[in-house]
Amino acid sequence: MNYWLMKTEPTTYGIDDLVKQGTTPWEGVRNYQARNFMRDEMKIGDKVLFYHSNATPPGIVGLAEVCKESYPDYFAWDPDSKYFDPKSPKDNPRWMMVDVKFVEKFKDIISLDDLRTYPELSDMVVLKKGSRLSIQPVTKAQYNFITSQRIIKEE
DNA sequence: GCCAACGTTGGC
DNA sequence: GCCAACGTTGGC
């Protein structure tokens, strides 16, 4: 079992979109390191911290889970998609993705500023300066600590 | 294979 | 909107 943090811009695809859809392909990752995590390491049932970047404030807004293991990012084949990439042809796909499913939405965001206040999280990749990786490994301890801090949304 | 130029990410 | 950090591209 592995633990991850996955970034998304809420104006593009936020936690509320995942609430509505239930599951989604994680398309559009165009970074080799992030792709390798999806292709080589993400397994069904892996736990995901759902992170809003370019948001006010940025932070972790909920939980998700890997529900389909890696397969070609077919958005790369669609000339009308903003993720179209002619260097990723069908017979030799360069980009892979997984599907994730909604698990829960926090009542309150755990903001980036909040995360910084916990010594338990000082080694988190997302807190490192200049950390742009959109899919990051998280330790079990970090994951457990964060989930112990959260308040689950009451509907 | 080096590295300058360029493009993107993402907090602020 | 700025800009630091970082990844990618392409000329050589």
JSON list of C-alpha atoms (C1' of nucleotides) in Angstrom, two decimals:
[
{"chain": "A", "resi": 1, "resn": "MET", "atom": "CA", "xyz": [0.00, 0.00, 0.00]},
{"chain": "A", "resi": 2, "resn": "ASN", "atom": "CA", "xyz": [1.37, 3.36, -1.05]},
{"chain": "A", "resi": 3, "resn": "TYR", "atom": "CA", "xyz": [0.37, 6.91, -0.22]},
{"chain": "A", "resi": 4, "resn": "TRP", "atom": "CA", "xyz": [0.36, 9.89, -2.56]},
{"chain": "A", "resi": 5, "resn": "LEU", "atom": "CA", "xyz": [-0.38, 13.55, -2.88]},
{"chain": "A", "resi": 6, "resn": "MET", "atom": "CA", "xyz": [-1.98, 14.59, -6.16]},
{"chain": "A", "resi": 7, "resn": "LYS", "atom": "CA", "xyz": [-2.19, 18.23, -7.16]},
{"chain": "A", "resi": 8, "resn": "THR", "atom": "CA", "xyz": [-4.92, 19.75, -9.22]},
{"chain": "A", "resi": 9, "resn": "GLU", "atom": "CA", "xyz": [-6.08, 23.25, -9.91]},
{"chain": "A", "resi": 10, "resn": "PRO", "atom": "CA", "xyz": [-9.65, 23.61, -8.66]},
{"chain": "A", "resi": 11, "resn": "THR", "atom": "CA", "xyz": [-10.54, 25.81, -11.62]},
{"chain": "A", "resi": 12, "resn": "THR", "atom": "CA", "xyz": [-9.65, 22.87, -13.85]},
{"chain": "A", "resi": 13, "resn": "TYR", "atom": "CA", "xyz": [-10.75, 19.91, -11.74]},
{"chain": "A", "resi": 14, "resn": "GLY", "atom": "CA", "xyz": [-11.46, 20.25, -8.03]},
{"chain": "A", "resi": 15, "resn": "ILE", "atom": "CA", "xyz": [-12.71, 18.07, -5.22]},
{"chain": "A", "resi": 16, "resn": "ASP", "atom": "CA", "xyz": [-16.31, 19.05, -5.97]},
{"chain": "A", "resi": 17, "resn": "ASP", "atom": "CA", "xyz": [-15.94, 17.71, -9.49]},
{"chain": "A", "resi": 18, "resn": "LEU", "atom": "CA", "xyz": [-14.76, 14.42, -8.05]},
{"chain": "A", "resi": 19, "resn": "VAL", "atom": "CA", "xyz": [-17.67, 14.39, -5.59]},
{"chain": "A", "resi": 20, "resn": "LYS", "atom": "CA", "xyz": [-20.02, 14.74, -8.55]},
{"chain": "A", "resi": 21, "resn": "GLN", "atom": "CA", "xyz": [-18.29, 12.26, -10.83]},
{"chain": "A", "resi": 22, "resn": "GLY", "atom": "CA", "xyz": [-17.22, 9.65, -8.31]},
{"chain": "A", "resi": 23, "resn": "THR", "atom": "CA", "xyz": [-14.23, 8.57, -10.36]},
{"chain": "A", "resi": 24, "resn": "THR", "atom": "CA", "xyz": [-12.04, 10.23, -12.94]},
{"chain": "A", "resi": 25, "resn": "PRO", "atom": "CA", "xyz": [-9.07, 9.50, -15.16]},
{"chain": "A", "resi": 26, "resn": "TRP", "atom": "CA", "xyz": [-6.07, 11.56, -14.01]},
{"chain": "A", "resi": 27, "resn": "GLU", "atom": "CA", "xyz": [-5.25, 12.86, -17.44]},
{"chain": "A", "resi": 28, "resn": "GLY", "atom": "CA", "xyz": [-2.81, 15.50, -18.52]},
{"chain": "A", "resi": 29, "resn": "VAL", "atom": "CA", "xyz": [0.27, 14.63, -16.50]},
{"chain": "A", "resi": 30, "resn": "ARG", "atom": "CA", "xyz": [3.17, 15.58, -18.76]},
{"chain": "A", "resi": 31, "resn": "ASN", "atom": "CA", "xyz": [6.10, 15.09, -16.43]},
{"chain": "A", "resi": 32, "resn": "TYR", "atom": "CA", "xyz": [8.18, 11.94, -16.51]},
{"chain": "A", "resi": 33, "resn": "GLN", "atom": "CA", "xyz": [8.70, 11.58, -12.79]},
{"chain": "A", "resi": 34, "resn": "ALA", "atom": "CA", "xyz": [4.99, 11.90, -12.08]},
{"chain": "A", "resi": 35, "resn": "ARG", "atom": "CA", "xyz": [4.19, 9.53, -14.95]},
{"chain": "A", "resi": 36, "resn": "ASN", "atom": "CA", "xyz": [6.62, 6.95, -13.60]},
{"chain": "A", "resi": 37, "resn": "PHE", "atom": "CA", "xyz": [4.88, 6.99, -10.24]},
{"chain": "A", "resi": 38, "resn": "MET", "atom": "CA", "xyz": [1.55, 6.29, -11.95]},
{"chain": "A", "resi": 39, "resn": "ARG", "atom": "CA", "xyz": [2.97, 3.73, -14.35]},
{"chain": "A", "resi": 40, "resn": "ASP", "atom": "CA", "xyz": [5.23, 1.82, -11.99]},
{"chain": "A", "resi": 41, "resn": "GLU", "atom": "CA", "xyz": [4.06, 2.28, -8.45]},
{"chain": "A", "resi": 42, "resn": "MET", "atom": "CA", "xyz": [0.40, 3.19, -8.14]},
{"chain": "A", "resi": 43, "resn": "LYS", "atom": "CA", "xyz": [-1.79, 0.24, -7.26]},
{"chain": "A", "resi": 44, "resn": "ILE", "atom": "CA", "xyz": [-5.49, -0.17, -6.73]},
{"chain": "A", "resi": 45, "resn": "GLY", "atom": "CA", "xyz": [-6.36, 0.91, -3.22]},
{"chain": "A", "resi": 46, "resn": "ASP", "atom": "CA", "xyz": [-3.43, 3.31, -2.82]},
{"chain": "A", "resi": 47, "resn": "LYS", "atom": "CA", "xyz": [-4.44, 6.32, -0.73]},
{"chain": "A", "resi": 48, "resn": "VAL", "atom": "CA", "xyz": [-4.40, 9.81, -2.18]},
{"chain": "A", "resi": 49, "resn": "LEU", "atom": "CA", "xyz": [-4.31, 13.23, -0.55]},
{"chain": "A", "resi": 50, "resn": "PHE", "atom": "CA", "xyz": [-6.26, 15.50, -2.89]},
{"chain": "A", "resi": 51, "resn": "TYR", "atom": "CA", "xyz": [-4.46, 18.85, -3.13]},
{"chain": "A", "resi": 52, "resn": "HIS", "atom": "CA", "xyz": [-5.67, 22.13, -4.62]},
{"chain": "A", "resi": 53, "resn": "SER", "atom": "CA", "xyz": [-2.87, 24.16, -6.19]},
{"chain": "A", "resi": 54, "resn": "ASN", "atom": "CA", "xyz": [-3.16, 27.69, -7.54]},
{"chain": "A", "resi": 55, "resn": "ALA", "atom": "CA", "xyz": [-5.99, 28.10, -5.05]},
{"chain": "A", "resi": 56, "resn": "THR", "atom": "CA", "xyz": [-6.79, 30.49, -2.22]},
{"chain": "A", "resi": 57, "resn": "PRO", "atom": "CA", "xyz": [-5.47, 29.05, -0.06]},
{"chain": "A", "resi": 58, "resn": "PRO", "atom": "CA", "xyz": [-3.67, 26.06, -1.54]},
{"chain": "A", "resi": 59, "resn": "GLY", "atom": "CA", "xyz": [-3.93, 22.87, 0.50]},
{"chain": "A", "resi": 60, "resn": "ILE", "atom": "CA", "xyz": [-5.36, 19.39, 1.03]},
{"chain": "A", "resi": 61, "resn": "VAL", "atom": "CA", "xyz": [-9.11, 19.30, 0.61]},
{"chain": "A", "resi": 62, "resn": "GLY", "atom": "CA", "xyz": [-9.97, 15.62, 0.75]},
{"chain": "A", "resi": 63, "resn": "LEU", "atom": "CA", "xyz": [-9.08, 12.01, 0.13]},
{"chain": "A", "resi": 64, "resn": "ALA", "atom": "CA", "xyz": [-9.22, 9.77, -2.90]},
{"chain": "A", "resi": 65, "resn": "GLU", "atom": "CA", "xyz": [-8.07, 6.30, -3.84]},
{"chain": "A", "resi": 66, "resn": "VAL", "atom": "CA", "xyz": [-6.53, 4.70, -6.89]},
{"chain": "A", "resi": 67, "resn": "CYS", "atom": "CA", "xyz": [-9.24, 2.59, -8.55]},
{"chain": "A", "resi": 68, "resn": "LYS", "atom": "CA", "xyz": [-7.63, 1.70, -11.90]},
{"chain": "A", "resi": 69, "resn": "GLU", "atom": "CA", "xyz": [-3.98, 1.05, -12.58]},
{"chain": "A", "resi": 70, "resn": "SER", "atom": "CA", "xyz": [-1.99, 2.71, -15.30]},
{"chain": "A", "resi": 71, "resn": "TYR", "atom": "CA", "xyz": [-3.12, 2.78, -18.90]},
{"chain": "A", "resi": 72, "resn": "PRO", "atom": "CA", "xyz": [-2.38, 5.16, -21.79]},
{"chain": "A", "resi": 73, "resn": "ASP", "atom": "CA", "xyz": [-3.53, 8.75, -21.42]},
{"chain": "A", "resi": 74, "resn": "TYR", "atom": "CA", "xyz": [-5.81, 8.81, -24.44]},
{"chain": "A", "resi": 75, "resn": "PHE", "atom": "CA", "xyz": [-6.25, 12.56, -24.20]},
{"chain": "A", "resi": 76, "resn": "ALA", "atom": "CA", "xyz": [-2.78, 12.73, -25.79]},
{"chain": "A", "resi": 77, "resn": "TRP", "atom": "CA", "xyz": [-4.36, 11.28, -28.95]},
{"chain": "A", "resi": 78, "resn": "ASP", "atom": "CA", "xyz": [-7.10, 13.88, -29.26]},
{"chain": "A", "resi": 79, "resn": "PRO", "atom": "CA", "xyz": [-6.04, 16.88, -31.37]},
{"chain": "A", "resi": 80, "resn": "ASP", "atom": "CA", "xyz": [-8.83, 18.89, -29.78]},
{"chain": "A", "resi": 81, "resn": "SER", "atom": "CA", "xyz": [-7.62, 18.21, -26.26]},
{"chain": "A", "resi": 82, "resn": "LYS", "atom": "CA", "xyz": [-5.33, 20.65, -24.51]},
{"chain": "A", "resi": 83, "resn": "TYR", "atom": "CA", "xyz": [-3.34, 17.58, -23.53]},
{"chain": "A", "resi": 84, "resn": "PHE", "atom": "CA", "xyz": [-2.80, 16.49, -27.14]},
{"chain": "A", "resi": 85, "resn": "ASP", "atom": "CA", "xyz": [0.77, 15.34, -27.74]},
{"chain": "A", "resi": 86, "resn": "PRO", "atom": "CA", "xyz": [1.79, 14.13, -31.20]},
{"chain": "A", "resi": 87, "resn": "LYS", "atom": "CA", "xyz": [4.87, 12.56, -29.62]},
{"chain": "A", "resi": 88, "resn": "SER", "atom": "CA", "xyz": [2.64, 10.08, -27.80]},
{"chain": "A", "resi": 89, "resn": "PRO", "atom": "CA", "xyz": [1.14, 8.00, -30.64]},
{"chain": "A", "resi": 90, "resn": "LYS", "atom": "CA", "xyz": [-1.26, 5.13, -30.05]},
{"chain": "A", "resi": 91, "resn": "ASP", "atom": "CA", "xyz": [1.31, 2.51, -30.97]},
{"chain": "A", "resi": 92, "resn": "ASN", "atom": "CA", "xyz": [3.87, 3.95, -28.57]},
{"chain": "A", "resi": 93, "resn": "PRO", "atom": "CA", "xyz": [2.13, 5.95, -25.87]},
{"chain": "A", "resi": 94, "resn": "ARG", "atom": "CA", "xyz": [4.42, 8.17, -23.86]},
{"chain": "A", "resi": 95, "resn": "TRP", "atom": "CA", "xyz": [1.93, 9.28, -21.21]},
{"chain": "A", "resi": 96, "resn": "MET", "atom": "CA", "xyz": [0.07, 7.07, -18.79]},
{"chain": "A", "resi": 97, "resn": "MET", "atom": "CA", "xyz": [-2.60, 7.73, -16.22]},
{"chain": "A", "resi": 98, "resn": "VAL", "atom": "CA", "xyz": [-4.59, 6.04, -13.47]},
{"chain": "A", "resi": 99, "resn": "ASP", "atom": "CA", "xyz": [-8.17, 6.47, -12.34]},
{"chain": "A", "resi": 100, "resn": "VAL", "atom": "CA", "xyz": [-8.97, 7.77, -8.89]},
{"chain": "A", "resi": 101, "resn": "LYS", "atom": "CA", "xyz": [-12.20, 7.62, -6.94]},
{"chain": "A", "resi": 102, "resn": "PHE", "atom": "CA", "xyz": [-13.69, 9.95, -4.38]},
{"chain": "A", "resi": 103, "resn": "VAL", "atom": "CA", "xyz": [-13.30, 8.94, -0.75]},
{"chain": "A", "resi": 104, "resn": "GLU", "atom": "CA", "xyz": [-14.11, 12.01, 1.30]},
{"chain": "A", "resi": 105, "resn": "LYS", "atom": "CA", "xyz": [-14.12, 15.76, 1.40]},
{"chain": "A", "resi": 106, "resn": "PHE", "atom": "CA", "xyz": [-12.75, 17.58, 4.42]},
{"chain": "A", "resi": 107, "resn": "LYS", "atom": "CA", "xyz": [-15.00, 20.05, 6.19]},
{"chain": "A", "resi": 108, "resn": "ASP", "atom": "CA", "xyz": [-12.08, 22.47, 6.17]},
{"chain": "A", "resi": 109, "resn": "ILE", "atom": "CA", "xyz": [-9.05, 22.64, 3.94]},
{"chain": "A", "resi": 110, "resn": "ILE", "atom": "CA", "xyz": [-5.73, 21.76, 5.55]},
{"chain": "A", "resi": 111, "resn": "SER", "atom": "CA", "xyz": [-3.86, 24.64, 4.00]},
{"chain": "A", "resi": 112, "resn": "LEU", "atom": "CA", "xyz": [-0.25, 24.75, 2.98]},
{"chain": "A", "resi": 113, "resn": "ASP", "atom": "CA", "xyz": [0.32, 27.16, 5.86]},
{"chain": "A", "resi": 114, "resn": "ASP", "atom": "CA", "xyz": [-1.26, 24.65, 8.25]},
{"chain": "A", "resi": 115, "resn": "LEU", "atom": "CA", "xyz": [0.93, 21.85, 6.94]},
{"chain": "A", "resi": 116, "resn": "ARG", "atom": "CA", "xyz": [4.03, 23.92, 7.60]},
{"chain": "A", "resi": 117, "resn": "THR", "atom": "CA", "xyz": [3.19, 24.24, 11.29]},
{"chain": "A", "resi": 118, "resn": "TYR", "atom": "CA", "xyz": [3.52, 20.51, 12.03]},
{"chain": "A", "resi": 119, "resn": "PRO", "atom": "CA", "xyz": [7.02, 19.19, 12.76]},
{"chain": "A", "resi": 120, "resn": "GLU", "atom": "CA", "xyz": [5.66, 15.72, 11.90]},
{"chain": "A", "resi": 121, "resn": "LEU", "atom": "CA", "xyz": [5.32, 16.88, 8.29]},
{"chain": "A", "resi": 122, "resn": "SER", "atom": "CA", "xyz": [8.56, 18.78, 7.89]},
{"chain": "A", "resi": 123, "resn": "ASP", "atom": "CA", "xyz": [9.87, 16.30, 5.32]},
{"chain": "A", "resi": 124, "resn": "MET", "atom": "CA", "xyz": [6.81, 16.38, 3.08]},
{"chain": "A", "resi": 125, "resn": "VAL", "atom": "CA", "xyz": [7.73, 16.92, -0.56]},
{"chain": "A", "resi": 126, "resn": "VAL", "atom": "CA", "xyz": [5.01, 19.52, -1.01]},
{"chain": "A", "resi": 127, "resn": "LEU", "atom": "CA", "xyz": [6.65, 21.71, 1.64]},
{"chain": "A", "resi": 128, "resn": "LYS", "atom": "CA", "xyz": [10.00, 21.74, -0.09]},
{"chain": "A", "resi": 129, "resn": "LYS", "atom": "CA", "xyz": [10.89, 24.98, -1.81]},
{"chain": "A", "resi": 130, "resn": "GLY", "atom": "CA", "xyz": [10.30, 24.90, -5.52]},
{"chain": "A", "resi": 131, "resn": "SER", "atom": "CA", "xyz": [8.52, 21.57, -5.37]},
{"chain": "A", "resi": 132, "resn": "ARG", "atom": "CA", "xyz": [6.51, 21.42, -8.57]},
{"chain": "A", "resi": 133, "resn": "LEU", "atom": "CA", "xyz": [5.95, 17.72, -8.88]},
{"chain": "A", "resi": 134, "resn": "SER", "atom": "CA", "xyz": [2.21, 17.14, -9.36]},
{"chain": "A", "resi": 135, "resn": "ILE", "atom": "CA", "xyz": [2.24, 13.61, -8.00]},
{"chain": "A", "resi": 136, "resn": "GLN", "atom": "CA", "xyz": [4.28, 13.08, -4.87]},
{"chain": "A", "resi": 137, "resn": "PRO", "atom": "CA", "xyz": [4.91, 10.11, -2.61]},
{"chain": "A", "resi": 138, "resn": "VAL", "atom": "CA", "xyz": [3.77, 10.55, 0.98]},
{"chain": "A", "resi": 139, "resn": "THR", "atom": "CA", "xyz": [4.86, 8.36, 3.88]},
{"chain": "A", "resi": 140, "resn": "LYS", "atom": "CA", "xyz": [2.40, 6.30, 5.83]},
{"chain": "A", "resi": 141, "resn": "ALA", "atom": "CA", "xyz": [3.23, 8.37, 8.92]},
{"chain": "A", "resi": 142, "resn": "GLN", "atom": "CA", "xyz": [2.55, 11.63, 7.09]},
{"chain": "A", "resi": 143, "resn": "TYR", "atom": "CA", "xyz": [-0.70, 10.28, 5.70]},
{"chain": "A", "resi": 144, "resn": "ASN", "atom": "CA", "xyz": [-1.86, 9.02, 9.08]},
{"chain": "A", "resi": 145, "resn": "PHE", "atom": "CA", "xyz": [-0.96, 12.28, 10.75]},
{"chain": "A", "resi": 146, "resn": "ILE", "atom": "CA", "xyz": [-2.89, 14.33, 8.20]},
{"chain": "A", "resi": 147, "resn": "THR", "atom": "CA", "xyz": [-5.95, 12.13, 8.37]},
{"chain": "A", "resi": 148, "resn": "SER", "atom": "CA", "xyz": [-5.85, 12.37, 12.16]},
{"chain": "A", "resi": 149, "resn": "GLN", "atom": "CA", "xyz": [-6.02, 16.17, 11.87]},
{"chain": "A", "resi": 150, "resn": "ARG", "atom": "CA", "xyz": [-8.88, 16.36, 9.45]},
{"chain": "A", "resi": 151, "resn": "ILE", "atom": "CA", "xyz": [-12.53, 17.02, 10.00]},
{"chain": "A", "resi": 152, "resn": "ILE", "atom": "CA", "xyz": [-14.77, 15.08, 7.66]},
{"chain": "A", "resi": 153, "resn": "LYS", "atom": "CA", "xyz": [-17.51, 17.01, 5.98]},
{"chain": "A", "resi": 154, "resn": "GLU", "atom": "CA", "xyz": [-20.96, 16.35, 7.39]},
{"chain": "A", "resi": 155, "resn": "GLU", "atom": "CA", "xyz": [-23.62, 16.34, 4.72]},
{"chain": "B", "resi": 1, "resn": "DG", "atom": "C1'", "xyz": [26.52, 15.47, -23.93]},
{"chain": "B", "resi": 2, "resn": "DC", "atom": "C1'", "xyz": [26.66, 20.43, -22.66]},
{"chain": "B", "resi": 3, "resn": "DC", "atom": "C1'", "xyz": [24.08, 24.28, -21.62]},
{"chain": "B", "resi": 4, "resn": "DA", "atom": "C1'", "xyz": [21.45, 28.59, -22.96]},
{"chain": "B", "resi": 5, "resn": "DA", "atom": "C1'", "xyz": [16.98, 29.65, -24.04]},
{"chain": "B", "resi": 6, "resn": "DC", "atom": "C1'", "xyz": [12.54, 28.90, -23.26]},
{"chain": "B", "resi": 7, "resn": "DG", "atom": "C1'", "xyz": [8.18, 27.29, -21.15]},
{"chain": "B", "resi": 8, "resn": "DT", "atom": "C1'", "xyz": [5.62, 25.92, -17.07]},
{"chain": "B", "resi": 9, "resn": "DT", "atom": "C1'", "xyz": [4.38, 25.57, -12.24]},
{"chain": "B", "resi": 10, "resn": "DG", "atom": "C1'", "xyz": [2.50, 27.48, -8.45]},
{"chain": "B", "resi": 11, "resn": "DG", "atom": "C1'", "xyz": [3.03, 30.34, -4.19]},
{"chain": "B", "resi": 12, "resn": "DC", "atom": "C1'", "xyz": [2.58, 34.85, -3.16]},
{"chain": "C", "resi": 1, "resn": "DG", "atom": "C1'", "xyz": [0.67, 39.62, -12.37]},
{"chain": "C", "resi": 2, "resn": "DC", "atom": "C1'", "xyz": [5.34, 38.60, -10.65]},
{"chain": "C", "resi": 3, "resn": "DC", "atom": "C1'", "xyz": [8.98, 35.67, -10.55]},
{"chain": "C", "resi": 4, "resn": "DA", "atom": "C1'", "xyz": [11.90, 31.75, -8.52]},
{"chain": "C", "resi": 5, "resn": "DA", "atom": "C1'", "xyz": [12.48, 27.14, -9.35]},
{"chain": "C", "resi": 6, "resn": "DC", "atom": "C1'", "xyz": [12.72, 23.70, -12.33]},
{"chain": "C", "resi": 7, "resn": "DG", "atom": "C1'", "xyz": [12.00, 20.71, -16.61]},
{"chain": "C", "resi": 8, "resn": "DT", "atom": "C1'", "xyz": [12.52, 20.40, -21.57]},
{"chain": "C", "resi": 9, "resn": "DT", "atom": "C1'", "xyz": [14.33, 21.55, -26.03]},
{"chain": "C", "resi": 10, "resn": "DG", "atom": "C1'", "xyz": [17.56, 22.04, -29.49]},
{"chain": "C", "resi": 11, "resn": "DG", "atom": "C1'", "xyz": [21.88, 24.02, -31.48]},
{"chain": "C", "resi": 12, "resn": "DC", "atom": "C1'", "xyz": [26.41, 22.97, -31.35]}
]
